[in-house]
mmCIF file of C-alpha atoms and ligand atoms in Angstrom:
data_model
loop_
_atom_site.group_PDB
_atom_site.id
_atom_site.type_symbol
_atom_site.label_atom_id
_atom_site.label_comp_id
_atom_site.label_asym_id
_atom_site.label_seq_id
_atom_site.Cartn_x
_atom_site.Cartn_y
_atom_site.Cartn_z
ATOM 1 C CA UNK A 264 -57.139 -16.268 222.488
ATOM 2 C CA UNK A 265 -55.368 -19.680 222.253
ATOM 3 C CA UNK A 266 -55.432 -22.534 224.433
ATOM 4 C CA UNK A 267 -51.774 -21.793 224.959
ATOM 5 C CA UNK A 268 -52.462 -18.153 225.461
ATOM 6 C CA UNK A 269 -55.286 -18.713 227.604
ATOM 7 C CA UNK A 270 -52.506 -20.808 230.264
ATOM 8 C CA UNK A 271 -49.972 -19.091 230.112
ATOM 9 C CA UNK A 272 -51.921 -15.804 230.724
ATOM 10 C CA UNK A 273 -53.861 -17.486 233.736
ATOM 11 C CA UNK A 274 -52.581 -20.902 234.402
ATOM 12 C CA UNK A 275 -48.917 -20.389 234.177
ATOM 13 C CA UNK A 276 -46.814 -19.430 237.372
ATOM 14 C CA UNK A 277 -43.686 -20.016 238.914
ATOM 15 C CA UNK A 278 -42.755 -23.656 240.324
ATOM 16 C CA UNK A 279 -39.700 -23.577 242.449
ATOM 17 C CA UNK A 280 -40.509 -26.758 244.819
ATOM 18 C CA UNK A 281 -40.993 -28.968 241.114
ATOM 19 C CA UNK A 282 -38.126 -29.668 239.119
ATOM 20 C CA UNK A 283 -40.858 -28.739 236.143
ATOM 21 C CA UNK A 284 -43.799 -27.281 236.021
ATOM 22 C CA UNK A 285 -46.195 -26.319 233.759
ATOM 23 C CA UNK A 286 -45.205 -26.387 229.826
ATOM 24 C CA UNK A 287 -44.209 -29.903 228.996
ATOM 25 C CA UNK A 288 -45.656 -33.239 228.656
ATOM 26 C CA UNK A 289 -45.595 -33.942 231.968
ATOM 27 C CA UNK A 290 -44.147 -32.384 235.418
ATOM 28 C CA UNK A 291 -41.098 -33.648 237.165
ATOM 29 C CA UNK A 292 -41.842 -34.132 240.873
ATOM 30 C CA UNK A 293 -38.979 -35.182 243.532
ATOM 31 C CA UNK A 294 -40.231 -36.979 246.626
ATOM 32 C CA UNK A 295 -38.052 -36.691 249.970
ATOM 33 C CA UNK A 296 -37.008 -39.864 250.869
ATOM 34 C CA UNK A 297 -39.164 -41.225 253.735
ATOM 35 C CA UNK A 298 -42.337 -39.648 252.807
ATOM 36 C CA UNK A 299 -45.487 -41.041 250.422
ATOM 37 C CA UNK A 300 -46.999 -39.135 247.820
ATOM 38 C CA UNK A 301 -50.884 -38.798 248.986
ATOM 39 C CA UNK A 302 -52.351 -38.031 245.674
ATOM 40 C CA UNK A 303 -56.725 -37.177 245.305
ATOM 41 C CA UNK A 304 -58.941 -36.055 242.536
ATOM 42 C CA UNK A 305 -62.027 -33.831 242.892
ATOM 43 C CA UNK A 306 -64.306 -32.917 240.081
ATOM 44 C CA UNK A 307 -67.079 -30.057 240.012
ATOM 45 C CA UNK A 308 -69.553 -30.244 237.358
ATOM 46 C CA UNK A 309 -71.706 -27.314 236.523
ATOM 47 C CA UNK A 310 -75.005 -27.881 237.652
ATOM 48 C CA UNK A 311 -74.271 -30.656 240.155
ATOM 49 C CA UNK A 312 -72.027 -28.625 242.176
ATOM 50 C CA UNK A 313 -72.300 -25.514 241.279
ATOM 51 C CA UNK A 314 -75.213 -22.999 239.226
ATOM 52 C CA UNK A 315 -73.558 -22.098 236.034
ATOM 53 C CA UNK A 316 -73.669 -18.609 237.304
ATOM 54 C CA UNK A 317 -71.583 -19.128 239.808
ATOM 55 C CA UNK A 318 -69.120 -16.181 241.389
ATOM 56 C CA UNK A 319 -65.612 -17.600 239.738
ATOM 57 C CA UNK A 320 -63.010 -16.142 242.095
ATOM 58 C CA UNK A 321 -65.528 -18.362 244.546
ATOM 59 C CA UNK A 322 -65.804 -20.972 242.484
ATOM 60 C CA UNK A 323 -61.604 -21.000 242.007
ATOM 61 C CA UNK A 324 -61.531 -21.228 245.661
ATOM 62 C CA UNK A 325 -64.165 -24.089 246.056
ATOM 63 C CA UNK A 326 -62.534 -26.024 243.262
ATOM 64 C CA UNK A 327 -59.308 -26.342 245.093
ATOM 65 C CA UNK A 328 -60.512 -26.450 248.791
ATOM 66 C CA UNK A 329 -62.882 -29.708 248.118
ATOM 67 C CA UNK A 330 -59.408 -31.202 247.202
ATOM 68 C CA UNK A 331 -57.094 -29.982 250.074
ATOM 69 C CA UNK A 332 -60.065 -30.933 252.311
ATOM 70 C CA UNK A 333 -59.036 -34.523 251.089
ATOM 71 C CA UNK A 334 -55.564 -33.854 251.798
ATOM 72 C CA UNK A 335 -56.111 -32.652 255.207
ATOM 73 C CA UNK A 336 -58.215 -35.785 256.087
ATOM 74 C CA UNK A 337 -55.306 -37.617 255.218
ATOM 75 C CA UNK A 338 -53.045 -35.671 257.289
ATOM 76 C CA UNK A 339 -50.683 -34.460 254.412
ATOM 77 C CA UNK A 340 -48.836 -31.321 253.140
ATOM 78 C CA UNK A 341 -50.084 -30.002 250.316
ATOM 79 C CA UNK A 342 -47.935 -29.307 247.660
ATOM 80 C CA UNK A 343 -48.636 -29.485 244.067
ATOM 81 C CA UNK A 344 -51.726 -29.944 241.805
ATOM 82 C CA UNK A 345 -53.254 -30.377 238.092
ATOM 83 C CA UNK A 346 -56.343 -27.940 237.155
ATOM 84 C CA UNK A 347 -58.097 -29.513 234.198
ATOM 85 C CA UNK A 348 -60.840 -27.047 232.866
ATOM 86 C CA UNK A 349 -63.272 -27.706 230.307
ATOM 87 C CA UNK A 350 -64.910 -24.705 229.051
ATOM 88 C CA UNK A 351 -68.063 -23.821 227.019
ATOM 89 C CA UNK A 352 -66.232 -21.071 225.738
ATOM 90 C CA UNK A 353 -62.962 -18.461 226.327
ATOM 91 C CA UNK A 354 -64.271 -15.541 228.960
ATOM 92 C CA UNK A 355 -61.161 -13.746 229.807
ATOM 93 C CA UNK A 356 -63.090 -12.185 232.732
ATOM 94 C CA UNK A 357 -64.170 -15.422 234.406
ATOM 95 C CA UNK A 358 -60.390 -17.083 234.309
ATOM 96 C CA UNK A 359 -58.952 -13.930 235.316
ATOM 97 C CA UNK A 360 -61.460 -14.085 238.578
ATOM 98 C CA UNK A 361 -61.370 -17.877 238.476
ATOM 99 C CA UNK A 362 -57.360 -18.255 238.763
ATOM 100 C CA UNK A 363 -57.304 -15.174 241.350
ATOM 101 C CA UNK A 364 -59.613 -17.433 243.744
ATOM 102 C CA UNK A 365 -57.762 -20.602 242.512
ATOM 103 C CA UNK A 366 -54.168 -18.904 243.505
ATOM 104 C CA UNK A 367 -55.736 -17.008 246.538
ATOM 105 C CA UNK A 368 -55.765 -20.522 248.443
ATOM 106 C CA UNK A 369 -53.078 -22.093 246.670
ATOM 107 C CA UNK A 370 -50.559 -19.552 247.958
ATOM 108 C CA UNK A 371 -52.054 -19.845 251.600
ATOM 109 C CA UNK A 372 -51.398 -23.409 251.705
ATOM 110 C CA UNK A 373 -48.153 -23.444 249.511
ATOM 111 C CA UNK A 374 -49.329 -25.259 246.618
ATOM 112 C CA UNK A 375 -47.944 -24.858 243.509
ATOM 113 C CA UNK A 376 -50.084 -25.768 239.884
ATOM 114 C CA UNK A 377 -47.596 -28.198 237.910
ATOM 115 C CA UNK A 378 -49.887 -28.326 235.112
ATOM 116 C CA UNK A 379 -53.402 -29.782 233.984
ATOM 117 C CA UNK A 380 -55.269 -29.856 230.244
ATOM 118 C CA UNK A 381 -57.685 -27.121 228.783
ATOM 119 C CA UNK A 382 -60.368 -28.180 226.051
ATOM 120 C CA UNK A 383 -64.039 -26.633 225.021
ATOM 121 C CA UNK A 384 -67.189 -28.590 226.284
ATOM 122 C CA UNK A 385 -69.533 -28.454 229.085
ATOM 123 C CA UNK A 386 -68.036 -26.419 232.419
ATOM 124 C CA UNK A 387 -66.627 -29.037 234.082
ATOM 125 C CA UNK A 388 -63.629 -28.125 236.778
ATOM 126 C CA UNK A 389 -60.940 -31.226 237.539
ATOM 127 C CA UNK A 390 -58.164 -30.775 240.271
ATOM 128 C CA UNK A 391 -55.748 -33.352 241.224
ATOM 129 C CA UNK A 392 -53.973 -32.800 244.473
ATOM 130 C CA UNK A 393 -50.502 -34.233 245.444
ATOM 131 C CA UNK A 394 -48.633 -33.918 249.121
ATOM 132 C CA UNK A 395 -46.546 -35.415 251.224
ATOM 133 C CA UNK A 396 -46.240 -37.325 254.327
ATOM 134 C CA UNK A 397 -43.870 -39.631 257.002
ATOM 135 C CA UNK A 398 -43.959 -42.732 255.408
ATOM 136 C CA UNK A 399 -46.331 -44.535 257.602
ATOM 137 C CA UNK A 400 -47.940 -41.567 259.307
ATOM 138 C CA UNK A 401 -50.870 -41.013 257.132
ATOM 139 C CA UNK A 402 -54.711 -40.260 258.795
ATOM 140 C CA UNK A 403 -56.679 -42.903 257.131
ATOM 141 C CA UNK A 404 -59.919 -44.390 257.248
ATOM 142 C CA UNK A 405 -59.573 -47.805 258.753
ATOM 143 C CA UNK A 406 -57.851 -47.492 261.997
ATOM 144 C CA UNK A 407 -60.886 -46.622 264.156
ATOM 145 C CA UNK A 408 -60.473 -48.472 267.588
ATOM 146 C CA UNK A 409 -63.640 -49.402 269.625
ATOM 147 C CA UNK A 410 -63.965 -46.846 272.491
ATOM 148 C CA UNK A 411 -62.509 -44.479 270.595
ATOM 149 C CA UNK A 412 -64.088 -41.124 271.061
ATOM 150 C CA UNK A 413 -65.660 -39.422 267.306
ATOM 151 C CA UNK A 414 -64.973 -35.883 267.079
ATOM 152 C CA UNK A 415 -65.681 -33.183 264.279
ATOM 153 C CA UNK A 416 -64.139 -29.720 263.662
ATOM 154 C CA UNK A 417 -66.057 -26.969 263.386
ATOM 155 C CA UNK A 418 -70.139 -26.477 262.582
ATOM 156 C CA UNK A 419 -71.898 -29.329 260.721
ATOM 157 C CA UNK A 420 -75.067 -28.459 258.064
ATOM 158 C CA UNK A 421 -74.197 -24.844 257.114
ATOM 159 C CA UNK A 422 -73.332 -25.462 253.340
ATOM 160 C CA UNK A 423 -76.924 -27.707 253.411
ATOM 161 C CA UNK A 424 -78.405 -24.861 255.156
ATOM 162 C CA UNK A 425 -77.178 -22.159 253.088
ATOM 163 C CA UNK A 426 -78.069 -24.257 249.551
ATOM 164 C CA UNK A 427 -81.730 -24.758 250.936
ATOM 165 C CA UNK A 428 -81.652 -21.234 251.505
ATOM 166 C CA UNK A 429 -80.779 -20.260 247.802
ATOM 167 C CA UNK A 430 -82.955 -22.695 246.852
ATOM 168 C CA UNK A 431 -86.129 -20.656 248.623
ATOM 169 C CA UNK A 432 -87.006 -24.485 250.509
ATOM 170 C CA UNK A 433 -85.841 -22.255 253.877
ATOM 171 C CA UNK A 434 -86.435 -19.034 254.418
ATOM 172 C CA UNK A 435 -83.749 -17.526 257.436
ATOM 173 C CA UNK A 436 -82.042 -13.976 257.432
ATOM 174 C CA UNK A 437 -78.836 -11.813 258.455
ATOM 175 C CA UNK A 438 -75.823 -13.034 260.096
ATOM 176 C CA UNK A 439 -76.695 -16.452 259.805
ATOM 177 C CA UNK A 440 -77.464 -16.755 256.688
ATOM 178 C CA UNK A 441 -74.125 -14.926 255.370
ATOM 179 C CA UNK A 442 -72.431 -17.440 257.436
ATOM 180 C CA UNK A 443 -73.992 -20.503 256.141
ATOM 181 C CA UNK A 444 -73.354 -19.113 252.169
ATOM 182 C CA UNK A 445 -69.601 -18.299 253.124
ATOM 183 C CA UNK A 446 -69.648 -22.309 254.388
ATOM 184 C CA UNK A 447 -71.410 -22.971 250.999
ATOM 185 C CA UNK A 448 -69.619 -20.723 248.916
ATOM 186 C CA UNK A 449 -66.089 -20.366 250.717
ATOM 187 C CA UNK A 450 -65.378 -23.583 252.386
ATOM 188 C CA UNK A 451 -62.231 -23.566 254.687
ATOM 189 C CA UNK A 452 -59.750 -26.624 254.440
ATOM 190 C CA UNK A 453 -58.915 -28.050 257.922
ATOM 191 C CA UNK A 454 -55.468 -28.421 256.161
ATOM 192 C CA UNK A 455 -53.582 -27.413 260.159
ATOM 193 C CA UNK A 456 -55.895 -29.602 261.874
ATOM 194 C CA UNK A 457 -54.977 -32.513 259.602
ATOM 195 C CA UNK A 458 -51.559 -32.244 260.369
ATOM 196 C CA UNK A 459 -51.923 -31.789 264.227
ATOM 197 C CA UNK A 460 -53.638 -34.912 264.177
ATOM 198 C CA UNK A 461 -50.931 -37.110 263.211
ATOM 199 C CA UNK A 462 -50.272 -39.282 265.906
ATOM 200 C CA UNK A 463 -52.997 -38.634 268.067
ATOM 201 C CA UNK A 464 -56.079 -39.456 265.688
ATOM 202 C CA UNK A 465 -56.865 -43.158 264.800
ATOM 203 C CA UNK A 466 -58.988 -42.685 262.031
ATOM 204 C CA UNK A 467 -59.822 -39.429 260.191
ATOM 205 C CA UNK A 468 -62.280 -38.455 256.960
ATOM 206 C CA UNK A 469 -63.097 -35.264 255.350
ATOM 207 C CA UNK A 470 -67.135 -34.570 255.832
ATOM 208 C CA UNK A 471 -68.354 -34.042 251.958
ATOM 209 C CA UNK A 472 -71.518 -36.088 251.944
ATOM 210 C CA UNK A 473 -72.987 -35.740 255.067
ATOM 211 C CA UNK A 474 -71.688 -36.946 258.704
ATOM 212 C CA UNK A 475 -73.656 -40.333 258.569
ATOM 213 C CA UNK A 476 -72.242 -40.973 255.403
ATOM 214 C CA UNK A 477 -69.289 -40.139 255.558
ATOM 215 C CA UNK A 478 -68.795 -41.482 259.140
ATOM 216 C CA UNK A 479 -69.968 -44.541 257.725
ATOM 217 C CA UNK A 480 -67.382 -45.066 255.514
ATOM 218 C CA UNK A 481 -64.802 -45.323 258.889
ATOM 219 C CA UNK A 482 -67.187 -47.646 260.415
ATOM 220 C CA UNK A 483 -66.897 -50.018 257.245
ATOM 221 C CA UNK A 484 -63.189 -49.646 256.485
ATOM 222 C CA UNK A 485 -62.406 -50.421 260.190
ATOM 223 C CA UNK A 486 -65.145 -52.883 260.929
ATOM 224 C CA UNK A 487 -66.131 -50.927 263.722
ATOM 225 C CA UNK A 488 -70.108 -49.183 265.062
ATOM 226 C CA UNK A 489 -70.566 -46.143 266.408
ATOM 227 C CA UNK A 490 -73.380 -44.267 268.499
ATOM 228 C CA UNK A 491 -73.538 -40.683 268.239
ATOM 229 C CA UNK A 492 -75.201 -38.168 270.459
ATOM 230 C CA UNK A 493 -77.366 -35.883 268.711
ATOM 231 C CA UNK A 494 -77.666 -32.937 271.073
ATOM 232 C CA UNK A 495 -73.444 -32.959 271.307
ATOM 233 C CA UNK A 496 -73.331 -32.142 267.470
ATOM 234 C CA UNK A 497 -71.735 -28.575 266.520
ATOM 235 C CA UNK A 498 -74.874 -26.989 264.466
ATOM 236 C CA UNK A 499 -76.437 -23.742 263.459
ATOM 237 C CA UNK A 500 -78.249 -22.616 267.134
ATOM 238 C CA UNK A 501 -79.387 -19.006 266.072
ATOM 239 C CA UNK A 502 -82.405 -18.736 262.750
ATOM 240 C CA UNK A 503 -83.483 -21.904 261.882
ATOM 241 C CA UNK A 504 -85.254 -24.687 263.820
ATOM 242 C CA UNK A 505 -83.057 -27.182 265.655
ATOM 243 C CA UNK A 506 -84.489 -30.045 264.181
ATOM 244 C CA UNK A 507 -83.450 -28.813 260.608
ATOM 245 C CA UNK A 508 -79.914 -27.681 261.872
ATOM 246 C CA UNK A 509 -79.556 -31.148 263.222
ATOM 247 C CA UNK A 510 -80.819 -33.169 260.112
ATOM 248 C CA UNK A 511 -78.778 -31.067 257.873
ATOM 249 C CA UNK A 512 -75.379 -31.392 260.068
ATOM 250 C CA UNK A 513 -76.388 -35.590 259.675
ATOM 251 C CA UNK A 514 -76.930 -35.634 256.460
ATOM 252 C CA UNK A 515 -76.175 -32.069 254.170
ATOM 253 C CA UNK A 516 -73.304 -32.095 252.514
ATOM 254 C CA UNK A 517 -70.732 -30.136 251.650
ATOM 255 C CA UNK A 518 -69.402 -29.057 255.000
ATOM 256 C CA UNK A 519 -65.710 -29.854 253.938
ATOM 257 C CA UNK A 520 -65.289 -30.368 258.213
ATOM 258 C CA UNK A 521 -63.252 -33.154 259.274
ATOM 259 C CA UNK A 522 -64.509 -36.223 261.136
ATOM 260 C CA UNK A 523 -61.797 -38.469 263.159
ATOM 261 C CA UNK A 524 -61.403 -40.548 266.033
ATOM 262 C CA UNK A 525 -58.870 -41.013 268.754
ATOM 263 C CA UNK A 526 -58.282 -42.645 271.905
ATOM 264 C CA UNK A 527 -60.106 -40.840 275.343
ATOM 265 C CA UNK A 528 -56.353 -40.572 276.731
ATOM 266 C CA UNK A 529 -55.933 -37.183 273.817
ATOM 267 C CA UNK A 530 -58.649 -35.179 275.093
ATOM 268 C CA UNK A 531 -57.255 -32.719 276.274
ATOM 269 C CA UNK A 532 -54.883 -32.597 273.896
ATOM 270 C CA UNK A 533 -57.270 -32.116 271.700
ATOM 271 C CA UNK A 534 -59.321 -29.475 273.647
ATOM 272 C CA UNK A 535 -56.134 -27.779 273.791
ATOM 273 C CA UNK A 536 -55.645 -28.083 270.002
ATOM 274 C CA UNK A 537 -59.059 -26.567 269.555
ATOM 275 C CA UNK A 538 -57.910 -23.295 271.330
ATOM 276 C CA UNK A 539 -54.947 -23.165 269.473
ATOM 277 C CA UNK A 540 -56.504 -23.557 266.111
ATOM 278 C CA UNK A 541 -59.875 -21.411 267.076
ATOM 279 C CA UNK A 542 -62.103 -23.210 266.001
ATOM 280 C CA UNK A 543 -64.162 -25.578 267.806
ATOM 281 C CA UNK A 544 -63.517 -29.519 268.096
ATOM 282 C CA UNK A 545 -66.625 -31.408 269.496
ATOM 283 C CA UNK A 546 -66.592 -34.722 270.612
ATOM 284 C CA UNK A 547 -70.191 -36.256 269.362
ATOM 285 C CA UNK A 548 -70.078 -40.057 270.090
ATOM 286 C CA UNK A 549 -67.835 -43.576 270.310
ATOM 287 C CA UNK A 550 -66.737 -46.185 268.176
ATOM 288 C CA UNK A 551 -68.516 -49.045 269.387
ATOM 289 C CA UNK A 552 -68.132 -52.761 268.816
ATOM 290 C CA UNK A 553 -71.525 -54.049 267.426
ATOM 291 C CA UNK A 554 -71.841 -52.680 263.864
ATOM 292 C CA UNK A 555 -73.360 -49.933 262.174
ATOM 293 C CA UNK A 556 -74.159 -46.279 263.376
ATOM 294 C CA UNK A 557 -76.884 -45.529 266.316
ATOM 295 C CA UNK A 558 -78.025 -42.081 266.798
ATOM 296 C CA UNK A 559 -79.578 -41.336 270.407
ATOM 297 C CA UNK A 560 -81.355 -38.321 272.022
ATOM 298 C CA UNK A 561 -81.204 -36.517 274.739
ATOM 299 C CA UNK A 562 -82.622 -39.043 276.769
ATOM 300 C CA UNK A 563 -80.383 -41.943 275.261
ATOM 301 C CA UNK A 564 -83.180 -43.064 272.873
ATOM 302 C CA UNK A 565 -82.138 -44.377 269.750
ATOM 303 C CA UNK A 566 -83.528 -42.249 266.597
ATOM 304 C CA UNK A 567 -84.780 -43.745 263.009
ATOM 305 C CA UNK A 568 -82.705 -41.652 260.410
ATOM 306 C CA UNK A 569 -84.460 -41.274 257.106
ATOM 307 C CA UNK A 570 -81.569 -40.000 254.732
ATOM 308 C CA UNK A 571 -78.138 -40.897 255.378
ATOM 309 C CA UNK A 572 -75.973 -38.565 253.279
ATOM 310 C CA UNK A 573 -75.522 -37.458 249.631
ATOM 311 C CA UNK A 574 -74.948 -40.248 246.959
ATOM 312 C CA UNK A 575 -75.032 -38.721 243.103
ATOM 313 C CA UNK A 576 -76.488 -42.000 241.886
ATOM 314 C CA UNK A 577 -79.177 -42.626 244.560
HETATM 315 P P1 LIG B 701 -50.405 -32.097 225.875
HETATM 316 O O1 LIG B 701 -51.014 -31.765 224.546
HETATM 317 O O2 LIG B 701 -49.038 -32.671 225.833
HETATM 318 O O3 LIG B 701 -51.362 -32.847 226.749
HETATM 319 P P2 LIG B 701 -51.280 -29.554 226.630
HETATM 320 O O4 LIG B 701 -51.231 -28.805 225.378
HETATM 321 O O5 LIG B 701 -52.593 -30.110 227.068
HETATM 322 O O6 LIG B 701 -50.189 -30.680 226.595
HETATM 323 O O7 LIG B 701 -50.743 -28.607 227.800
HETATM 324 C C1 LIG B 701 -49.554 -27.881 227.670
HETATM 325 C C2 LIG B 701 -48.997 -27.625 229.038
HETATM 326 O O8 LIG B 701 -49.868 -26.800 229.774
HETATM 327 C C3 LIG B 701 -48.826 -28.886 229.884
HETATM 328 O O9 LIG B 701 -47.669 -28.739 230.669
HETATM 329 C C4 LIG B 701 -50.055 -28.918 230.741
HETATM 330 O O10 LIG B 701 -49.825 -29.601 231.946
HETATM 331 C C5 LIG B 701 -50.302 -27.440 230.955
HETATM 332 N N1 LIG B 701 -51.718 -27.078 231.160
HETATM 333 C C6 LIG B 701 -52.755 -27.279 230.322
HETATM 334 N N2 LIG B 701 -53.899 -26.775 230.837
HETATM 335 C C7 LIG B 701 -53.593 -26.275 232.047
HETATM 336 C C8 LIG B 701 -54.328 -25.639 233.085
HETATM 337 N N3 LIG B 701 -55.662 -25.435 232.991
HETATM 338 N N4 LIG B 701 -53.676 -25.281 234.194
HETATM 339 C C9 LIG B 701 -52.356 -25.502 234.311
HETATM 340 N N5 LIG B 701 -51.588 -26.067 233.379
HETATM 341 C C10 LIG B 701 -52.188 -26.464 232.249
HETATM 342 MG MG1 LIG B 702 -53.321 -32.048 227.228
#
């Protein structure tokens, strides 16, 4: 099978909302007027983000939802993206599964694939995401406000718990564990979230290294602290011990959850919004205005943190 073959038969769909798509040099892309183009590249590498043996219609899904996760934090609509595959070698199998995961969540969140570059090498999986947004209306990192509550969608540490668990370093069972491999494996896109939040979220990032770290990177873009209340963080309650579910929802990664702050005068807007999306919104903390990030207990103790996130080059 060709190159050419091999995207057309997988890669090759159609792409009404692009004025081209897929079979030229480049794609033709028409912006409303009064939006920005919010634009984000993810790449998963064999072996650092995935086993080599990994499910493809899973890994199809994880390669695009890392990306929309970055669109959400930004509070866009998704629209378009590039898929640049390198491949040790042409299994028809594997990109049949791999595009059917890939289009699965493409088609759920109305993106189309305007193109992208296929060569032999190492498995290496590139997308570049493109959406749209109200000029001006973006989520970004550095408008936290001091006394701004921090809040975070759904359960932190599953993905860290569910690697560790593959990786026999923690041994749980059942219902648990198949939830904490779907967060692993399956990761959900807070795309709706994202967009609810414009206008009532100051600051917003998408958790992918760990809530510390990621958290931190708010703190630093808006010159801002934070304290954060350990026993108000959304973990795993059920299997494992709490002090494992609470290091992993600090510092795992992977959780693909979105982190954001907004003024006390939204919460119950955003209680509300919680109900409407179900799935849970917890408020963990503050923006404060002395620098860097305090943890505390349940008795308002601060608490050393050893590891603050994942960093490939640590
Ligand atoms: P060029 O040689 O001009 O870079 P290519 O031969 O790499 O073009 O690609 C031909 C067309 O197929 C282009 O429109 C490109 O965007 C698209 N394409 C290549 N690989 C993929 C892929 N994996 N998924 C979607 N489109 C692809
Ligand atoms: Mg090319």
């Amino acid at each position: 099978m060709s190159e050419f073959d091999l995207i057309h038969k997988f890669f090759t769909r159609p792409t009404p909302s692009a004025e081209l798509g897929v079979g030229d040099d480049a794609a033709l892309l028409r912006v409303a007027d009064g939006k920005e183009l919010a634009i984000s590249t993810d790449m998963l590498v064999s072996g650092t983000h995935f086993f080599a043996d990994a499910d493809p219609f899973l890994l199809g899904h994880k390669t695009l939802a890392v990306n929309l996760s970055d669109l959400a934090a930004m509070g866009a609509v998704p629209r378009w993206a590039t898929l640049s595959l390198s491949l040790p070698a042409v299994d028809e199998q594997w990109l049949q599964r791999f595009s059917e995961g890939f289009f699965a969540l493409a088609d759920d969140n109305g993106v189309e694939l305007i193109g992208g570059d296929t060569t032999r090498g190492p498995l290496n999986l590139c997308i570049t995401i493109m959406g749209d947004v109200p000029r001006g209306k973006a989520l970004r990192r550095d408008g936290a406000k001091v006394g701004d509550d921090i809040w975070v969608s759904g359960k932190l540490g599953q993905a860290a718990l569910g690697l560790a668990n593959l990786q026999g370093k923690l041994k749980f069972y059942g219902e648990v564990r198949d939830e904490c491999l779907k967060a692993l494996h399956q990761p959900q896109p807070r795309v709706s979230l994202g967009l609810a939040l414009r206008g009532i979220a100051n600051s917003a990032i998408d958790i992918s290294d760990g809530l510390l770290a990621d958290l931190g990177h708010i703190l630093e873009r808006s010159s801002v602290g934070a304290e954060i209340e350990i026993e108000a963080l959304p973990i795993v309650d059920d299997g494992v011990e709490k002090d494992v579910a609470q290091q992993c929802a600090l510092a795992g990664g992977d959780d693909y959850e979105l982190c954001f702050t907004a003024p006390e005068s939204q919460q119950e807007v955003l209680m509300a919004l919680a109900e409407q999306l179900k799935f849970p919104l917890t408020r963990i903390g503050h923006i404060t205005e002395a620098l860097g990030c305090v943890v505390r207990d349940g008795e308002g103790k601060a608490i050393k943190i050893e590891k603050g996130g994942y960093d490939h080059f640590a």
